[in-house]
Short mmCIF file of C-alpha atoms in Angstrom, two decimals:
data_model
loop_
_atom_site.label_atom_id
_atom_site.label_comp_id
_atom_site.label_asym_id
_atom_site.label_seq_id
_atom_site.Cartn_x
_atom_site.Cartn_y
_atom_site.Cartn_z
CA MET Y 1 -1.04 9.63 -25.53
CA SER Y 2 -1.71 6.64 -27.76
CA ASP Y 3 0.02 3.26 -27.72
CA GLY Y 4 3.60 3.64 -28.86
CA ALA Y 5 3.60 7.48 -28.68
CA PRO Y 6 6.53 9.12 -26.88
CA PHE Y 7 6.12 9.48 -23.15
CA SER Y 8 5.74 13.17 -22.37
CA SER Y 9 8.07 14.48 -19.69
CA GLU Y 10 5.24 16.81 -18.71
CA LEU Y 11 3.61 13.84 -17.01
CA LEU Y 12 6.51 13.81 -14.54
CA VAL Y 13 6.03 17.46 -13.54
CA GLY Y 14 5.09 17.78 -9.87
CA LEU Y 15 6.22 14.29 -8.89
CA THR Y 16 8.39 13.90 -5.82
CA PRO Y 17 11.85 12.38 -6.40
CA GLU Y 18 10.59 9.07 -4.99
CA GLN Y 19 7.54 9.05 -7.27
CA ARG Y 20 9.70 9.89 -10.27
CA ASP Y 21 12.09 7.06 -9.39
CA ALA Y 22 9.23 4.55 -9.23
CA VAL Y 23 7.87 5.69 -12.60
CA THR Y 24 11.16 5.85 -14.52
CA SER Y 25 13.29 3.10 -12.94
CA PRO Y 26 14.59 0.55 -15.50
CA LEU Y 27 14.62 -2.25 -12.89
CA ARG Y 28 12.24 -5.17 -13.37
CA ARG Y 29 10.97 -5.57 -9.82
CA HIS Y 30 9.70 -2.95 -7.39
CA MET Y 31 7.90 -2.80 -4.07
CA VAL Y 32 6.49 0.69 -3.54
CA ARG Y 33 5.53 1.28 0.09
CA ALA Y 34 3.13 4.21 -0.12
CA THR Y 35 1.44 6.01 2.76
CA ALA Y 36 -2.13 7.30 2.60
CA GLY Y 37 -2.59 10.10 0.08
CA SER Y 38 0.83 9.63 -1.50
CA GLY Y 39 -0.42 9.07 -5.05
CA LYS Y 40 0.40 5.37 -5.39
CA THR Y 41 -2.26 4.64 -8.04
CA HIS Y 42 -1.05 7.67 -10.02
CA VAL Y 43 2.49 6.29 -9.87
CA LEU Y 44 1.37 2.82 -10.96
CA THR Y 45 -0.58 4.32 -13.87
CA LEU Y 46 2.32 6.50 -15.01
CA ARG Y 47 4.72 3.57 -14.88
CA ILE Y 48 2.51 1.53 -17.20
CA LEU Y 49 2.04 4.51 -19.52
CA ARG Y 50 5.79 5.16 -19.69
CA ARG Y 51 6.70 1.56 -20.42
CA VAL Y 52 4.05 1.20 -23.12
CA ALA Y 53 4.99 4.53 -24.71
CA GLU Y 54 8.69 3.69 -24.76
CA GLY Y 55 8.09 0.27 -26.30
CA GLU Y 56 9.15 -1.78 -23.27
CA LEU Y 57 5.75 -3.44 -23.12
CA ALA Y 58 2.76 -4.03 -25.37
CA PRO Y 59 -0.38 -2.98 -23.50
CA ASP Y 60 -2.02 -6.40 -23.98
CA HIS Y 61 0.95 -7.98 -22.16
CA VAL Y 62 0.18 -6.02 -18.98
CA LEU Y 63 -1.91 -7.50 -16.15
CA ALA Y 64 -2.81 -5.25 -13.21
CA MET Y 65 -4.49 -6.87 -10.20
CA THR Y 66 -6.17 -5.19 -7.27
CA PHE Y 67 -8.81 -6.11 -4.69
CA THR Y 68 -12.04 -4.40 -5.75
CA ARG Y 69 -13.84 -3.94 -9.02
CA LYS Y 70 -13.95 -0.20 -8.40
CA ALA Y 71 -10.15 0.03 -8.16
CA GLY Y 72 -9.71 -1.98 -11.35
CA ASP Y 73 -12.25 0.16 -13.20
CA GLU Y 74 -10.55 3.35 -12.06
CA LEU Y 75 -7.14 2.13 -13.24
CA ARG Y 76 -8.56 1.22 -16.66
CA ARG Y 77 -10.22 4.63 -16.94
CA ARG Y 78 -6.96 6.42 -16.18
CA LEU Y 79 -5.12 4.41 -18.81
CA GLN Y 80 -7.86 4.83 -21.40
CA ARG Y 81 -7.90 8.60 -20.91
CA ALA Y 82 -4.23 8.52 -21.87
CA GLY Y 83 -4.98 6.38 -24.92
CA VAL Y 84 -3.90 2.96 -23.58
CA ARG Y 85 -6.87 0.62 -23.92
CA GLU Y 86 -5.71 -2.99 -23.96
CA VAL Y 87 -4.30 -3.35 -20.43
CA ARG Y 88 -6.16 -5.95 -18.37
CA ALA Y 89 -7.01 -4.59 -14.91
CA GLY Y 90 -9.23 -6.23 -12.31
CA THR Y 91 -9.19 -8.29 -9.15
CA PHE Y 92 -7.25 -11.46 -8.44
CA HIS Y 93 -10.55 -13.29 -8.72
CA ARG Y 94 -11.27 -11.92 -12.18
CA ALA Y 95 -7.80 -12.95 -13.35
CA ALA Y 96 -8.36 -16.43 -11.88
CA LEU Y 97 -11.81 -16.68 -13.46
CA GLY Y 98 -10.41 -15.82 -16.89
CA LEU Y 99 -7.67 -18.41 -16.57
CA VAL Y 100 -9.95 -21.23 -15.34
CA SER Y 101 -12.76 -20.43 -17.77
CA GLN Y 102 -10.40 -20.46 -20.74
CA TYR Y 103 -9.01 -23.83 -19.71
CA ARG Y 104 -12.47 -25.34 -19.34
CA GLU Y 105 -13.58 -23.95 -22.69
CA ASP Y 106 -10.45 -25.27 -24.42
CA HIS Y 107 -11.06 -28.75 -22.98
CA GLY Y 108 -14.79 -28.93 -23.58
CA LEU Y 109 -15.64 -28.82 -19.89
CA LYS Y 110 -18.79 -27.37 -18.35
CA PRO Y 111 -18.45 -23.62 -17.57
CA LEU Y 112 -17.53 -22.82 -14.00
CA THR Y 113 -20.36 -21.98 -11.59
CA ILE Y 114 -19.47 -19.52 -8.83
CA GLU Y 115 -21.48 -19.56 -5.61
CA ALA Y 116 -21.29 -16.02 -4.25
CA SER Y 117 -22.98 -16.95 -0.96
CA ARG Y 118 -20.86 -19.24 1.17
CA ARG Y 119 -23.65 -19.07 3.75
CA LYS Y 120 -25.97 -21.20 1.56
CA ILE Y 121 -23.47 -24.03 1.31
CA VAL Y 122 -22.60 -23.87 5.02
CA ALA Y 123 -26.31 -24.03 5.89
CA ALA Y 124 -26.78 -27.05 3.60
CA LEU Y 125 -23.76 -28.75 5.16
CA ALA Y 126 -25.08 -28.09 8.67
CA GLN Y 127 -28.38 -29.70 7.66
CA GLN Y 128 -26.57 -32.79 6.36
CA LEU Y 129 -24.55 -33.11 9.57
CA ARG Y 130 -27.67 -32.78 11.73
CA GLU Y 131 -29.55 -35.41 9.72
CA SER Y 132 -26.63 -37.85 9.93
CA GLY Y 133 -26.25 -37.23 13.65
CA GLU Y 134 -22.50 -36.64 13.25
CA LEU Y 135 -22.40 -33.02 14.42
CA ARG Y 136 -25.04 -30.54 15.45
CA LEU Y 137 -24.33 -26.99 14.35
CA GLU Y 138 -26.74 -24.51 15.88
CA GLU Y 139 -28.01 -21.59 13.82
CA TRP Y 140 -26.12 -19.06 15.92
CA GLN Y 141 -22.85 -20.93 15.25
CA LEU Y 142 -23.08 -20.81 11.47
CA PRO Y 143 -21.71 -17.25 10.93
CA ARG Y 144 -18.57 -18.11 12.94
CA VAL Y 145 -18.19 -21.45 11.18
CA GLU Y 146 -18.47 -19.67 7.85
CA LEU Y 147 -15.81 -17.14 8.89
CA GLU Y 148 -13.46 -19.92 10.02
CA ILE Y 149 -13.88 -21.77 6.71
CA SER Y 150 -13.17 -18.53 4.88
CA TRP Y 151 -10.05 -17.86 6.94
CA ALA Y 152 -8.75 -21.41 6.45
CA LEU Y 153 -9.24 -21.38 2.68
CA SER Y 154 -7.67 -17.91 2.41
CA GLN Y 155 -4.56 -19.36 4.05
CA GLY Y 156 -4.51 -22.22 1.55
CA PHE Y 157 -5.34 -24.84 4.23
CA ASN Y 158 -7.26 -28.07 3.87
CA GLY Y 159 -8.66 -29.89 6.89
CA ALA Y 160 -5.39 -31.54 7.93
CA THR Y 161 -3.24 -28.43 7.61
CA TYR Y 162 -5.90 -26.32 9.34
CA ALA Y 163 -5.92 -28.57 12.42
CA LYS Y 164 -2.15 -28.35 12.77
CA ASN Y 165 -1.96 -24.59 12.27
CA ALA Y 166 -5.06 -23.72 14.31
CA ARG Y 167 -3.42 -25.15 17.42
CA ARG Y 168 -0.16 -23.39 16.69
CA LEU Y 169 -1.89 -20.06 16.10
CA ARG Y 170 -4.34 -20.56 19.00
CA ARG Y 171 -7.33 -19.81 16.80
CA ASP Y 172 -10.46 -18.74 18.65
CA ALA Y 173 -12.62 -21.10 16.59
CA PRO Y 174 -16.30 -22.00 17.12
CA LEU Y 175 -15.47 -25.72 17.35
CA ALA Y 176 -12.53 -27.91 18.32
CA PRO Y 177 -9.76 -27.88 15.69
CA ALA Y 178 -10.46 -31.48 14.63
CA GLN Y 179 -14.16 -30.67 14.17
CA VAL Y 180 -13.42 -27.55 12.12
CA ALA Y 181 -10.97 -29.55 10.01
CA ASP Y 182 -13.70 -32.10 9.27
CA VAL Y 183 -16.20 -29.35 8.42
CA ILE Y 184 -13.68 -27.74 6.01
CA ASP Y 185 -13.12 -30.98 4.09
CA ARG Y 186 -16.85 -31.69 3.98
CA TYR Y 187 -17.53 -28.14 2.78
CA VAL Y 188 -15.04 -28.50 -0.10
CA GLY Y 189 -16.51 -31.91 -0.94
CA LEU Y 190 -20.05 -30.51 -1.00
CA CYS Y 191 -18.95 -27.72 -3.36
CA ARG Y 192 -17.39 -30.26 -5.71
CA SER Y 193 -20.43 -32.52 -5.64
CA ARG Y 194 -22.59 -29.53 -6.61
CA GLY Y 195 -20.16 -28.44 -9.30
CA VAL Y 196 -19.61 -25.00 -7.79
CA VAL Y 197 -16.73 -23.02 -6.33
CA ASP Y 198 -16.69 -20.10 -3.92
CA PHE Y 199 -14.24 -17.25 -4.35
CA ASP Y 200 -11.39 -18.90 -2.45
CA LEU Y 201 -11.85 -22.22 -4.24
CA LEU Y 202 -11.75 -20.29 -7.53
CA LEU Y 203 -8.26 -19.04 -6.63
CA SER Y 204 -7.24 -22.57 -5.64
CA GLU Y 205 -8.42 -23.86 -9.03
CA ALA Y 206 -6.22 -21.30 -10.77
CA VAL Y 207 -3.23 -22.19 -8.59
CA ALA Y 208 -3.66 -25.89 -9.41
CA LEU Y 209 -3.84 -25.23 -13.16
CA LEU Y 210 -0.68 -23.11 -13.17
CA ARG Y 211 1.10 -25.67 -11.03
CA ASP Y 212 0.00 -28.85 -12.81
CA GLU Y 213 -0.55 -27.84 -16.45
CA PRO Y 214 2.69 -26.68 -18.15
CA ASP Y 215 0.83 -25.49 -21.27
CA VAL Y 216 -1.50 -23.34 -19.16
CA LEU Y 217 1.46 -21.82 -17.32
CA ALA Y 218 3.39 -21.12 -20.53
CA ALA Y 219 0.38 -19.49 -22.20
CA PHE Y 220 -0.36 -17.35 -19.15
CA ARG Y 221 3.21 -16.08 -18.83
CA TYR Y 222 3.44 -15.37 -22.56
CA ARG Y 223 0.33 -13.22 -22.44
CA ASN Y 224 0.98 -11.58 -19.04
CA ARG Y 225 4.60 -10.50 -19.20
CA ALA Y 226 4.37 -7.65 -16.69
CA LEU Y 227 2.43 -8.07 -13.46
CA HIS Y 228 1.24 -5.14 -11.36
CA VAL Y 229 -0.39 -5.42 -7.93
CA ASP Y 230 -2.20 -2.51 -6.31
CA GLU Y 231 -3.12 -2.46 -2.59
CA THR Y 232 -0.61 -5.22 -1.91
CA GLN Y 233 -1.24 -4.97 1.84
CA ASP Y 234 -4.66 -6.57 1.23
CA MET Y 235 -3.15 -9.78 -0.12
CA ASN Y 236 -3.79 -13.03 1.74
CA PRO Y 237 -1.57 -16.15 1.58
CA LEU Y 238 -3.71 -17.85 -1.06
CA GLN Y 239 -3.48 -14.80 -3.33
CA PHE Y 240 0.27 -14.64 -2.71
CA HIS Y 241 0.54 -18.30 -3.68
CA LEU Y 242 -1.33 -17.50 -6.90
CA LEU Y 243 0.99 -14.56 -7.58
CA ARG Y 244 4.05 -16.76 -7.15
CA GLN Y 245 2.64 -19.29 -9.62
CA MET Y 246 1.90 -16.51 -12.09
CA ALA Y 247 5.25 -14.81 -11.67
CA GLY Y 248 7.86 -17.58 -11.55
CA ASP Y 249 11.51 -17.05 -10.65
CA ASP Y 250 12.27 -13.95 -12.72
CA PRO Y 251 9.12 -11.83 -13.01
CA ASP Y 252 8.52 -8.34 -14.29
CA LEU Y 253 6.67 -7.25 -11.14
CA PHE Y 254 5.53 -3.90 -9.75
CA CYS Y 255 3.73 -3.85 -6.38
CA VAL Y 256 2.35 -0.91 -4.42
CA GLY Y 257 0.78 -0.91 -0.98
CA ASP Y 258 0.63 0.55 2.52
CA PRO Y 259 1.10 -1.87 5.45
CA ASN Y 260 -0.53 0.72 7.72
CA GLN Y 261 -3.80 0.25 5.80
CA SER Y 262 -3.99 -3.54 6.09
CA ILE Y 263 -7.51 -3.93 7.54
CA TYR Y 264 -8.91 -7.10 5.97
CA GLY Y 265 -7.74 -9.72 8.44
CA PHE Y 266 -11.19 -11.33 8.26
CA ASN Y 267 -10.32 -12.15 4.65
CA GLY Y 268 -6.93 -13.52 5.67
CA ALA Y 269 -4.97 -10.41 4.61
CA ASN Y 270 -1.55 -10.02 6.17
CA PRO Y 271 0.64 -6.90 5.76
CA ASN Y 272 3.78 -9.03 6.25
CA ILE Y 273 3.21 -10.47 2.78
CA MET Y 274 4.73 -7.26 1.43
CA ASN Y 275 7.96 -8.33 3.13
CA ASP Y 276 7.49 -11.89 1.85
CA ILE Y 277 7.39 -10.58 -1.73
CA VAL Y 278 10.74 -8.86 -1.27
CA ALA Y 279 12.15 -12.00 0.36
CA THR Y 280 10.87 -14.19 -2.50
CA TRP Y 281 12.57 -12.00 -5.12
CA PRO Y 282 15.49 -10.47 -3.14
CA ASP Y 283 16.61 -8.09 -5.88
CA THR Y 284 13.28 -6.23 -5.68
CA ALA Y 285 13.88 -2.48 -5.38
CA VAL Y 286 12.01 -0.90 -2.46
CA VAL Y 287 10.72 2.66 -2.87
CA ASP Y 288 9.05 4.61 -0.03
CA LEU Y 289 6.41 7.25 -0.81
CA THR Y 290 5.80 9.16 2.43
CA ARG Y 291 4.51 12.56 1.30
CA ASN Y 292 0.75 12.96 1.74
CA HIS Y 293 -0.88 15.18 -0.90
CA ARG Y 294 -4.40 14.84 0.54
CA SER Y 295 -4.63 16.10 4.10
CA THR Y 296 -3.60 19.18 6.03
CA ALA Y 297 -0.53 18.97 8.25
CA ALA Y 298 -2.72 19.09 11.36
CA ILE Y 299 -4.72 16.03 10.27
CA ILE Y 300 -1.52 14.19 9.40
CA THR Y 301 -0.07 14.98 12.83
CA VAL Y 302 -3.10 13.33 14.42
CA ALA Y 303 -3.14 10.35 12.02
CA ASN Y 304 0.56 9.71 12.65
CA THR Y 305 -0.21 8.92 16.30
CA LEU Y 306 -1.78 5.66 15.12
CA ILE Y 307 1.14 4.50 12.99
CA GLU Y 308 2.53 1.28 14.47
CA GLU Y 309 5.80 1.58 16.34
CA GLY Y 310 8.76 1.33 14.01
CA ALA Y 311 6.72 2.18 10.91
CA ARG Y 312 7.53 5.27 8.91
CA GLY Y 313 4.97 8.07 9.29
CA ILE Y 314 3.46 10.50 6.81
CA ASP Y 315 5.09 13.74 5.67
CA PRO Y 316 2.65 16.59 4.92
CA ALA Y 317 2.57 18.42 1.61
CA HIS Y 318 0.00 21.01 2.74
CA ASP Y 319 -0.20 23.77 5.35
CA GLU Y 320 -1.19 23.25 8.97
CA GLY Y 321 -4.98 23.69 8.60
CA ASP Y 322 -7.71 23.48 11.24
CA VAL Y 323 -6.91 21.48 14.36
CA PRO Y 324 -9.00 18.27 14.46
CA LEU Y 325 -11.70 18.07 17.13
CA VAL Y 326 -12.42 15.33 19.68
CA ARG Y 327 -15.83 15.46 21.35
CA ASP Y 328 -17.57 13.17 23.86
CA TYR Y 329 -21.29 12.81 24.58
CA ASP Y 330 -23.46 11.10 27.18
CA THR Y 331 -25.75 9.35 24.70
CA ASP Y 332 -25.63 8.06 21.14
CA GLU Y 333 -28.46 10.46 20.26
CA GLU Y 334 -26.43 13.46 21.45
CA GLU Y 335 -23.48 12.22 19.43
CA ALA Y 336 -25.55 11.81 16.25
CA SER Y 337 -27.23 15.20 16.71
CA ALA Y 338 -23.87 16.93 17.19
CA VAL Y 339 -22.46 15.29 14.05
CA ALA Y 340 -25.44 16.50 12.01
CA THR Y 341 -24.93 20.05 13.36
CA TRP Y 342 -21.19 19.97 12.62
CA LEU Y 343 -21.72 18.79 9.05
CA SER Y 344 -24.29 21.53 8.46
CA ALA Y 345 -21.74 24.10 9.62
CA GLN Y 346 -19.24 22.89 6.98
CA ARG Y 347 -21.72 23.43 4.13
CA ARG Y 348 -20.75 26.25 1.77
CA PRO Y 349 -20.46 26.69 -2.02
CA ALA Y 350 -16.97 25.19 -2.09
CA SER Y 351 -18.07 22.30 0.15
CA PRO Y 352 -21.23 20.62 -1.17
CA TRP Y 353 -22.71 17.72 0.79
CA HIS Y 354 -20.90 15.03 -1.21
CA THR Y 355 -17.54 16.35 0.04
CA MET Y 356 -18.48 15.16 3.55
CA ALA Y 357 -18.59 11.75 5.20
CA VAL Y 358 -19.53 10.02 8.44
CA LEU Y 359 -17.40 6.94 9.11
CA ALA Y 360 -18.11 4.24 11.68
CA ARG Y 361 -16.81 0.81 12.64
CA THR Y 362 -20.13 -0.90 11.78
CA ASN Y 363 -23.16 -0.28 9.61
CA ALA Y 364 -25.45 -0.38 12.65
CA GLN Y 365 -23.80 2.74 14.11
CA LEU Y 366 -24.73 4.72 11.00
CA GLU Y 367 -28.49 4.16 11.30
CA LEU Y 368 -28.94 6.68 14.11
CA VAL Y 369 -26.79 9.28 12.35
CA ALA Y 370 -28.88 8.86 9.20
CA SER Y 371 -32.09 9.57 11.14
CA PHE Y 372 -30.68 12.79 12.60
CA LEU Y 373 -29.39 13.92 9.20
CA ASP Y 374 -32.82 13.26 7.72
CA ALA Y 375 -34.48 15.25 10.50
CA ALA Y 376 -32.07 18.15 9.86
CA GLY Y 377 -32.75 18.08 6.13
CA VAL Y 378 -29.20 16.99 5.30
CA PRO Y 379 -29.16 14.72 2.22
CA ASN Y 380 -27.19 11.53 2.75
CA GLU Y 381 -26.48 8.23 1.06
CA ARG Y 382 -25.29 4.88 2.32
CA ARG Y 383 -22.24 3.54 0.56
CA GLY Y 384 -22.08 -0.02 -0.79
CA PRO Y 385 -21.34 -3.40 0.80
CA GLU Y 386 -18.21 -4.37 2.63
CA HIS Y 387 -15.03 -5.20 0.75
CA SER Y 388 -15.32 -8.71 -0.66
CA PRO Y 389 -14.45 -10.68 -3.80
CA ALA Y 390 -18.12 -10.36 -4.79
CA SER Y 391 -17.55 -6.67 -5.36
CA ASP Y 392 -15.80 -7.69 -8.55
CA LEU Y 393 -17.59 -10.69 -10.00
CA VAL Y 394 -21.12 -10.00 -8.80
CA ALA Y 395 -21.36 -6.23 -8.40
CA SER Y 396 -19.86 -5.72 -11.84
CA GLU Y 397 -22.75 -7.61 -13.42
CA LEU Y 398 -25.25 -5.54 -11.44
CA ALA Y 399 -23.53 -2.35 -12.61
CA VAL Y 400 -23.90 -3.42 -16.24
CA ARG Y 401 -27.62 -4.09 -15.78
CA ARG Y 402 -28.34 -0.91 -13.85
CA GLY Y 403 -26.23 1.37 -16.00
CA PHE Y 404 -24.33 4.36 -14.65
CA GLU Y 405 -26.06 6.49 -12.05
CA SER Y 406 -25.20 10.09 -11.30
CA PRO Y 407 -23.78 10.50 -7.78
CA LEU Y 408 -26.05 12.24 -5.28
CA ASP Y 409 -25.06 15.44 -3.54
CA GLY Y 410 -25.36 13.81 -0.16
CA VAL Y 411 -23.18 13.15 2.87
CA ALA Y 412 -21.59 9.70 2.55
CA LEU Y 413 -22.40 7.29 5.39
CA SER Y 414 -19.88 4.48 5.32
CA THR Y 415 -18.10 1.90 7.36
CA ILE Y 416 -14.38 2.56 7.65
CA HIS Y 417 -13.65 -0.61 5.69
CA ARG Y 418 -15.79 0.58 2.82
CA ALA Y 419 -14.20 4.05 2.86
CA LYS Y 420 -10.62 2.87 2.32
CA GLY Y 421 -9.31 4.44 -0.87
CA LEU Y 422 -11.77 7.34 -0.67
CA GLU Y 423 -11.25 10.93 0.46
CA PHE Y 424 -13.51 13.74 1.64
CA GLN Y 425 -13.00 17.39 2.54
CA HIS Y 426 -14.82 17.00 5.87
CA VAL Y 427 -14.94 13.77 7.88
CA ALA Y 428 -16.76 12.93 11.09
CA THR Y 429 -15.77 9.56 12.51
CA ILE Y 430 -17.96 8.26 15.32
CA GLY Y 431 -17.96 5.57 17.99
CA TRP Y 432 -14.42 5.94 19.33
CA ALA Y 433 -15.17 3.98 22.51
CA GLU Y 434 -13.77 0.72 23.86
CA GLY Y 435 -15.84 -2.13 22.46
CA GLN Y 436 -16.65 -0.15 19.34
CA LEU Y 437 -13.23 0.96 18.09
CA PRO Y 438 -11.44 -1.25 18.89
CA SER Y 439 -14.23 -3.79 18.54
CA TYR Y 440 -14.94 -6.03 21.51
CA HIS Y 441 -14.22 -8.93 19.14
CA ALA Y 442 -10.55 -7.83 18.97
CA THR Y 443 -8.93 -9.79 21.78
CA SER Y 444 -5.49 -10.78 20.49
CA PRO Y 445 -2.58 -8.35 19.96
CA SER Y 446 -2.76 -8.84 16.19
CA GLN Y 447 -6.48 -8.10 16.17
CA VAL Y 448 -6.02 -4.94 18.23
CA ALA Y 449 -3.21 -3.87 15.88
CA GLU Y 450 -5.58 -4.24 12.93
CA GLU Y 451 -8.20 -2.14 14.74
CA GLN Y 452 -5.52 0.53 15.19
CA ARG Y 453 -4.80 0.45 11.46
CA LEU Y 454 -8.54 0.74 10.86
CA ALA Y 455 -8.65 3.86 13.04
CA TYR Y 456 -5.72 5.27 11.05
CA VAL Y 457 -7.61 4.69 7.81
CA ALA Y 458 -10.58 6.62 9.20
CA LEU Y 459 -8.49 9.67 10.09
CA SER Y 460 -6.52 9.69 6.86
CA ARG Y 461 -9.68 9.98 4.71
CA ALA Y 462 -10.03 13.66 5.73
CA GLU Y 463 -8.62 16.48 3.61
CA SER Y 464 -9.51 19.70 5.48
CA THR Y 465 -11.47 19.16 8.69
CA LEU Y 466 -11.86 16.21 11.04
CA LEU Y 467 -14.27 15.49 13.91
CA ILE Y 468 -13.75 12.46 16.18
CA THR Y 469 -16.59 11.54 18.56
CA TRP Y 470 -17.59 8.95 21.13
CA SER Y 471 -20.56 8.36 23.40
CA ARG Y 472 -20.78 6.99 26.93
CA GLY Y 473 -23.88 5.11 25.81
CA ARG Y 474 -25.88 5.91 28.91
CA ASN Y 475 -29.15 5.07 27.19
CA ASP Y 476 -27.80 1.85 25.69
CA PRO Y 477 -28.55 -1.11 28.02
CA ARG Y 478 -26.09 -3.32 26.11
CA TYR Y 479 -23.02 -1.14 26.63
CA PRO Y 480 -23.68 1.43 29.38
CA ASP Y 481 -20.90 3.62 30.73
CA ARG Y 482 -18.50 3.13 27.88
CA VAL Y 483 -14.98 4.49 28.20
CA PRO Y 484 -13.01 6.30 25.49
CA SER Y 485 -11.06 4.27 22.97
CA ARG Y 486 -7.45 3.57 23.87
CA PHE Y 487 -6.60 5.19 20.51
CA LEU Y 488 -7.81 8.59 21.71
CA ALA Y 489 -5.10 9.24 24.31
CA PRO Y 490 -2.25 9.88 21.80
CA ILE Y 491 -4.66 11.79 19.57
CA ARG Y 492 -5.60 14.12 22.44
CA ARG Y 493 -1.93 14.72 23.23
CA ALA Y 494 -1.21 15.61 19.61
CA ILE Y 495 -4.18 17.98 19.50
CA GLU Y 496 -3.11 19.67 22.73
CA GLU Y 497 0.34 20.26 21.25
CA LEU Y 498 -1.20 21.69 18.06
CA GLU Y 499 -3.42 24.02 20.08
CA ARG Y 500 -0.50 25.11 22.25
CA ARG Y 501 1.56 25.84 19.17
CA ASN Y 502 -1.25 27.85 17.59
CA ALA Y 503 -2.35 29.69 20.73
CA PRO Y 504 -1.79 33.49 20.78
CA LEU Y 505 1.11 34.56 22.99
CA GLU Y 506 0.36 36.52 26.16
CA GLY Y 507 2.28 38.56 28.73
CA ASP Y 508 6.08 38.44 28.67
CA ALA Y 509 6.12 35.82 25.90
CA ARG Y 510 4.06 38.09 23.65
CA ARG Y 511 6.25 41.14 24.41
CA ALA Y 512 9.43 39.17 23.72
CA HIS Y 513 8.00 37.86 20.45
CA LEU Y 514 7.05 41.39 19.31
CA ALA Y 515 10.47 42.73 20.29
CA ALA Y 516 12.14 40.03 18.19
CA ILE Y 517 9.93 40.96 15.21
CA ARG Y 518 10.80 44.67 15.61
CA ALA Y 519 14.49 43.88 15.83
CA SER Y 520 14.28 41.75 12.69
CA LEU Y 521 12.44 44.49 10.82
CA THR Y 522 14.95 47.15 11.99
CA GLN Y 523 17.89 45.01 10.90
CA GLY Y 524 16.21 44.43 7.54
CA ALA Y 525 15.68 48.16 7.06
CA LEU Y 526 19.33 48.89 7.86
CA VAL Y 527 20.49 46.28 5.38
CA ALA Y 528 18.21 47.71 2.71
CA GLU Y 529 19.45 51.26 3.42
CA GLY Y 530 23.06 50.10 3.22
CA THR Y 531 22.58 48.47 -0.16
CA ARG Y 532 21.36 51.81 -1.52
CA GLY Y 533 24.46 53.71 -0.18
CA ASP Y 534 27.94 54.01 -1.55
CA SER Y 535 29.42 51.26 0.57
CA PRO Y 536 28.18 47.82 1.53
CA VAL Y 537 26.89 47.16 5.02
CA ALA Y 538 29.11 44.91 7.06
CA PRO Y 539 27.49 41.64 7.97
#
């Protein structure tokens, strides 16, 4: 399909009624709440294609924003395959960079310099504070200070507003609220004195331009007449503030997301922002996509046990499938060895190595698994860095320099965070012990809830088979005698019910079941015989 060509109704074939509604609705604002495997990116793509084909939008008036470079690239590829090539698709940060860079170029200002490593600036600030004698930040404190600065900026806070809100929210910060507030303001000042911005300050620059420069706002809204947001559950307050500035009071806005997959709290993400969007524009139509087209019904039954109370679960589109397995081991080595053996057993012509994955809470947990896979001759590859804004603005430049590489036929070893959005035929997810999943860092109810969503993401990556493991860690002096994750209890109950349902009948139950089958067959034969006779058979 090329720009302006009629939208083929064949593209709607196979869509559920809810998917079709989201694609064809004439309304200007939508919030599509889509569960894992429900085809949300397909729906977003088809909606853009339909509106361009039917003349509602010019493709160069469409802006689609997501949270990783990979997601933006994939959306552009889908549109280009259909002949639509001028849609802008990328992260919030790329949209902000384009806006700020254009303004600086138009006004003869020095091009913007982005500092991808916040750690460098924090380290320089700590050195300044030590030399002045105002505050001594030890080396071991710097990672937590960096995280707290990141969280504060992602919320749109400066020092004063951080201090007020940190007390209200009872933040577990590395310093007293007043000290953190001072560090935040000094950090922003140091960035300005060096003429650089980090990724959060880049978004703040864009917000300020749209808010304070009417010409910038008018030009942006003229060029970007239809806004689309993918993975809306990953949005943080600063990004939402930017969206509101972009959108105005009467936007053409299409958002898709799954609150059950909101797992980037460290980046300030908040699944409640999906509700805030609907509250900001109250006439937004809400569409629920609940049918999973990825996983077997058995895997979905298990994944549904981790859906938060009150949230709508997943409906399966496939047959029951193999019952997922839960296995426990005394040591991490036994766990890793068993995973390598299980993956080897899944290997067949229809299931090459790259259709398999091992998912863990942290990168460190994957090292041991990699060594056992290597020893067993199982090819494997580590997936890329954690989700971050740098995946768009930095990794994209690396990809251009390196060119395109052919994917290896190897088992994917990935953190759960990194695996969101991916799918594999066979998934082994390891480390389901207290302190690992959920992490021992998760102490508040909201943090534990995010760990539960993270566990849900791990399970919902699997298409056909699923192995869940944990180790007592008896050879690990740091965490000996671990106990199973609290998330395993409902999973075990669901698996027991699946096994009971699938178990062969015995004794009286089996005889009764066979008698019922015979009776049904006899009745069917009588009905068939009657239809061949001269008179109908009475019901």
